[in-house]
Short mmCIF file of C-alpha atoms in Angstrom, two decimals:
data_model
loop_
_atom_site.label_atom_id
_atom_site.label_comp_id
_atom_site.label_asym_id
_atom_site.label_seq_id
_atom_site.Cartn_x
_atom_site.Cartn_y
_atom_site.Cartn_z
CA UNK A 11 -6.84 -1.08 4.67
CA UNK A 12 -8.36 0.93 7.51
CA UNK A 13 -6.07 3.76 8.59
CA UNK A 14 -5.97 4.61 12.27
CA UNK A 15 -4.76 8.12 13.25
CA UNK A 16 -3.94 8.93 16.86
CA UNK A 17 -3.52 12.38 18.36
CA UNK A 18 -1.60 13.91 19.88
CA UNK A 19 1.68 12.06 19.43
CA UNK A 20 2.77 13.19 22.89
CA UNK A 21 0.59 14.41 25.77
CA UNK A 22 2.02 16.02 28.87
CA UNK A 23 -0.25 15.88 31.92
CA UNK A 24 0.29 16.28 35.64
CA UNK A 25 -0.53 13.43 38.04
CA UNK A 26 -4.08 13.66 39.30
CA UNK A 27 -5.32 15.44 36.19
CA UNK A 28 -7.43 14.07 33.34
CA UNK A 29 -5.92 12.84 30.09
CA UNK A 30 -7.86 12.61 26.84
CA UNK A 31 -6.41 10.62 23.93
CA UNK A 32 -7.95 10.48 20.47
CA UNK A 33 -8.05 7.94 17.69
CA UNK A 34 -9.72 8.34 14.29
CA UNK A 35 -10.59 5.57 11.86
CA UNK A 36 -10.76 6.02 8.08
CA UNK A 37 -14.09 4.12 7.97
CA UNK A 38 -16.72 2.76 10.32
CA UNK A 39 -15.56 0.07 12.76
CA UNK A 40 -18.92 -0.99 14.25
CA UNK A 41 -17.31 -0.46 17.66
CA UNK A 42 -14.50 -2.98 16.94
CA UNK A 43 -11.90 -0.75 18.51
CA UNK A 44 -9.40 -1.57 21.27
CA UNK A 45 -6.98 0.44 23.35
CA UNK A 46 -3.70 -0.95 24.68
CA UNK A 47 -1.20 0.37 27.21
CA UNK A 48 2.51 -0.25 26.62
CA UNK A 49 5.27 0.47 29.13
CA UNK A 50 8.96 0.57 28.19
CA UNK A 51 10.38 -2.89 27.45
CA UNK A 52 6.97 -4.55 27.73
CA UNK A 53 4.36 -5.89 25.36
CA UNK A 54 1.11 -3.96 24.96
CA UNK A 55 -1.71 -4.93 27.36
CA UNK A 56 -5.41 -4.71 26.60
CA UNK A 57 -7.26 -1.88 28.32
CA UNK A 58 -10.51 -1.35 26.44
CA UNK A 59 -12.37 -3.34 23.78
CA UNK A 60 -15.61 -2.80 21.94
CA UNK A 61 -14.68 0.92 22.12
CA UNK A 62 -15.90 1.28 25.69
CA UNK A 63 -15.67 -1.98 27.66
CA UNK A 64 -12.84 -2.23 30.19
CA UNK A 65 -10.80 -5.43 30.06
CA UNK A 66 -10.60 -7.61 33.17
CA UNK A 67 -8.79 -5.89 36.01
CA UNK A 68 -8.60 -2.46 34.41
CA UNK A 69 -9.39 0.37 36.90
CA UNK A 70 -12.53 2.46 36.50
CA UNK A 71 -10.46 5.61 35.88
CA UNK A 72 -9.95 4.29 32.32
CA UNK A 73 -12.90 4.84 30.00
CA UNK A 74 -13.51 4.70 26.28
CA UNK A 75 -16.08 6.31 24.08
CA UNK A 76 -16.92 6.68 20.41
CA UNK A 77 -18.66 9.08 18.08
CA UNK A 78 -18.85 7.78 14.57
CA UNK A 79 -15.27 7.12 13.50
CA UNK A 80 -13.78 9.11 16.36
CA UNK A 81 -12.70 7.27 19.51
CA UNK A 82 -11.53 8.64 22.85
CA UNK A 83 -9.65 7.14 25.75
CA UNK A 84 -10.02 9.11 28.99
CA UNK A 85 -8.00 8.58 32.14
CA UNK A 86 -9.85 10.46 34.80
CA UNK A 87 -7.13 11.01 37.42
CA UNK A 88 -3.65 10.10 36.33
CA UNK A 89 -1.60 7.85 38.55
CA UNK A 90 2.17 7.45 38.24
CA UNK A 91 1.75 4.01 36.71
CA UNK A 92 -0.40 5.39 33.90
CA UNK A 93 2.43 7.23 32.14
CA UNK A 94 3.06 5.01 29.10
CA UNK A 95 2.32 4.70 25.39
CA UNK A 96 -1.26 4.06 24.35
CA UNK A 97 -2.22 2.38 21.08
CA UNK A 98 -5.59 2.08 19.40
CA UNK A 99 -6.34 -0.89 17.12
CA UNK A 100 -9.20 -1.81 14.86
CA UNK A 101 -10.25 -5.43 14.62
CA UNK A 102 -13.18 -4.82 12.28
CA UNK A 103 -11.41 -5.87 9.08
CA UNK A 104 -8.24 -7.58 8.01
CA UNK A 105 -5.54 -6.45 7.98
CA UNK A 106 -5.83 -5.41 11.61
CA UNK A 107 -4.28 -1.95 11.94
CA UNK A 108 -2.97 0.18 14.81
CA UNK A 109 -2.54 3.87 15.34
CA UNK A 110 0.95 5.26 15.70
CA UNK A 111 0.56 5.60 19.44
CA UNK A 112 0.30 8.44 21.96
CA UNK A 113 3.00 8.84 24.54
CA UNK A 114 1.56 10.08 27.84
CA UNK A 115 4.29 11.79 29.80
CA UNK A 116 4.51 13.52 33.17
CA UNK A 117 4.21 17.27 33.01
CA UNK B 23 -4.09 -18.44 31.80
CA UNK B 24 -2.56 -18.53 28.35
CA UNK B 25 1.14 -17.63 28.07
CA UNK B 26 3.22 -17.09 24.95
CA UNK B 27 6.98 -17.21 24.49
CA UNK B 28 8.82 -16.18 21.35
CA UNK B 29 12.11 -17.74 20.32
CA UNK B 30 14.38 -16.75 17.49
CA UNK B 31 17.90 -15.84 16.39
CA UNK B 32 18.18 -12.15 17.39
CA UNK B 33 20.37 -11.27 14.41
CA UNK B 34 19.59 -11.98 10.77
CA UNK B 35 21.64 -11.06 7.70
CA UNK B 36 20.14 -9.02 4.87
CA UNK B 37 18.47 -11.12 2.17
CA UNK B 38 18.14 -14.12 4.49
CA UNK B 39 14.97 -15.58 6.03
CA UNK B 40 13.87 -14.70 9.52
CA UNK B 41 12.38 -17.62 11.47
CA UNK B 42 10.55 -17.22 14.77
CA UNK B 43 8.53 -19.61 16.91
CA UNK B 44 5.94 -18.93 19.52
CA UNK B 45 5.18 -21.51 22.18
CA UNK B 46 1.65 -21.56 23.69
CA UNK B 47 1.14 -22.77 27.27
CA UNK B 48 -1.79 -22.77 29.65
CA UNK B 49 -4.45 -23.50 27.04
CA UNK B 50 -5.11 -25.40 23.85
CA UNK B 51 -3.71 -23.96 20.65
CA UNK B 52 -7.21 -24.23 19.25
CA UNK B 53 -8.48 -21.56 21.63
CA UNK B 54 -7.30 -18.51 19.70
CA UNK B 55 -6.22 -17.09 16.36
CA UNK B 56 -2.46 -16.66 16.62
CA UNK B 57 -0.79 -13.57 15.20
CA UNK B 58 2.62 -12.03 14.67
CA UNK B 59 2.88 -8.31 15.29
CA UNK B 60 6.02 -6.20 15.00
CA UNK B 61 7.19 -2.84 16.23
CA UNK B 62 10.15 -1.11 14.53
CA UNK B 63 12.25 1.10 16.81
CA UNK B 64 10.33 4.20 17.79
CA UNK B 65 7.35 3.32 15.62
CA UNK B 66 3.88 1.87 15.89
CA UNK B 67 2.63 -1.69 15.80
CA UNK B 68 2.17 -3.61 12.56
CA UNK B 69 0.08 -6.77 12.22
CA UNK B 70 1.88 -9.36 10.09
CA UNK B 71 -0.75 -12.08 9.90
CA UNK B 72 -2.50 -14.80 11.80
CA UNK B 73 -3.06 -18.57 11.73
CA UNK B 74 -5.68 -20.81 13.22
CA UNK B 75 -5.03 -24.33 14.56
CA UNK B 76 -6.42 -25.82 11.35
CA UNK B 77 -3.73 -24.03 9.35
CA UNK B 78 -5.96 -21.35 7.83
CA UNK B 79 -4.17 -18.00 7.48
CA UNK B 80 -4.61 -14.33 6.78
CA UNK B 81 -1.71 -12.08 5.94
CA UNK B 82 -1.13 -8.35 5.82
CA UNK B 83 -1.02 -7.52 2.07
CA UNK B 84 2.03 -5.30 2.71
CA UNK B 85 4.09 -8.38 3.69
CA UNK B 86 2.14 -11.24 2.12
CA UNK B 87 4.69 -12.01 -0.60
CA UNK B 88 7.40 -12.63 1.99
CA UNK B 89 5.50 -14.21 4.91
CA UNK B 90 4.68 -17.81 5.72
CA UNK B 91 2.91 -18.83 8.93
CA UNK B 92 2.64 -22.40 10.14
CA UNK B 93 1.32 -24.25 13.15
CA UNK B 94 2.40 -27.40 14.97
CA UNK B 95 -0.45 -28.56 17.13
CA UNK B 96 1.53 -31.48 18.57
CA UNK B 97 4.00 -29.00 20.08
CA UNK B 98 1.47 -26.19 20.79
CA UNK B 99 3.59 -23.89 18.66
CA UNK B 100 3.19 -21.60 15.69
CA UNK B 101 5.88 -20.04 13.54
CA UNK B 102 6.76 -17.12 11.26
CA UNK B 103 9.08 -17.12 8.32
CA UNK B 104 9.86 -13.77 6.68
CA UNK B 105 12.01 -14.00 3.60
CA UNK B 106 14.41 -11.55 1.93
CA UNK B 107 14.79 -9.39 5.03
CA UNK B 108 16.23 -5.89 4.93
CA UNK B 109 17.12 -3.34 7.61
CA UNK B 110 13.48 -2.19 7.48
CA UNK B 111 12.52 -5.51 9.08
CA UNK B 112 14.47 -4.68 12.21
CA UNK B 113 11.89 -4.63 15.01
CA UNK B 114 10.56 -6.20 18.17
CA UNK B 115 8.43 -9.13 17.05
CA UNK B 116 5.53 -10.15 19.25
CA UNK B 117 3.31 -13.15 19.04
CA UNK B 118 -0.26 -12.57 20.16
CA UNK B 119 -3.61 -14.25 20.32
CA UNK B 120 -7.20 -13.20 19.88
CA UNK B 121 -10.55 -14.92 19.67
CA UNK B 122 -12.75 -14.44 16.66
CA UNK B 123 -14.03 -10.84 16.47
CA UNK B 124 -12.04 -9.76 19.52
CA UNK B 125 -8.84 -7.85 20.19
CA UNK B 126 -5.50 -9.28 21.26
CA UNK B 127 -5.93 -10.50 24.84
CA UNK B 128 -2.67 -12.36 25.11
CA UNK B 129 0.83 -11.29 24.08
CA UNK B 130 4.31 -12.72 24.23
CA UNK B 131 7.07 -10.65 25.81
CA UNK B 132 8.57 -9.86 22.39
CA UNK B 133 11.87 -10.66 20.80
CA UNK B 134 14.28 -8.16 19.29
CA UNK B 135 15.29 -8.93 15.71
CA UNK B 136 18.10 -6.97 14.09
CA UNK B 137 18.83 -7.25 10.39
CA UNK B 138 22.48 -6.46 9.84
CA UNK B 139 25.49 -7.99 8.12
#
């Protein structure tokens, strides 16, 4: 199976600053990479798909990029509602696999 | 807009079979591939498997020997059975949907399953 590795496990950032979250795949995904946001007590919600395409209704401050098997989610100016857990997921091959998540917390 | 709702027992005894159902509303059950995904306390997400409306399935090899997925198109529902459960199967179980070659664009709210005697 494809192993997804997210870093860091926890990221402390001040509101208004930029956050950069990383996700590494154990093999090529042909851009079949998604990012989800999960708030406490809620299901994950789709943010980014195709490594860099924002899902419907997602603000422009969220952006995704890729370089080989390395993927990055950038939040340009953190708002209070952005503090949550972020998961990456590959949908290139079965079984679909997720990273362990990055908790974005207020500094 | 597609909506999903899980239903299940909440508490399951060790060695028994966990049964969950997900009800699909707002669209045809033929619109998506339907998955079960779980999240143990404090851990990441794990894909269990998916089923299409025609009954075709794919399972995570790590759970394949214990998992059975089924679909009832007349009720717009799909179901999960996980046999021989242990404490390691304690998790929030989500149902979710995705189109072919796409990520999960619809999720249920999740249901907490505890395995304990």
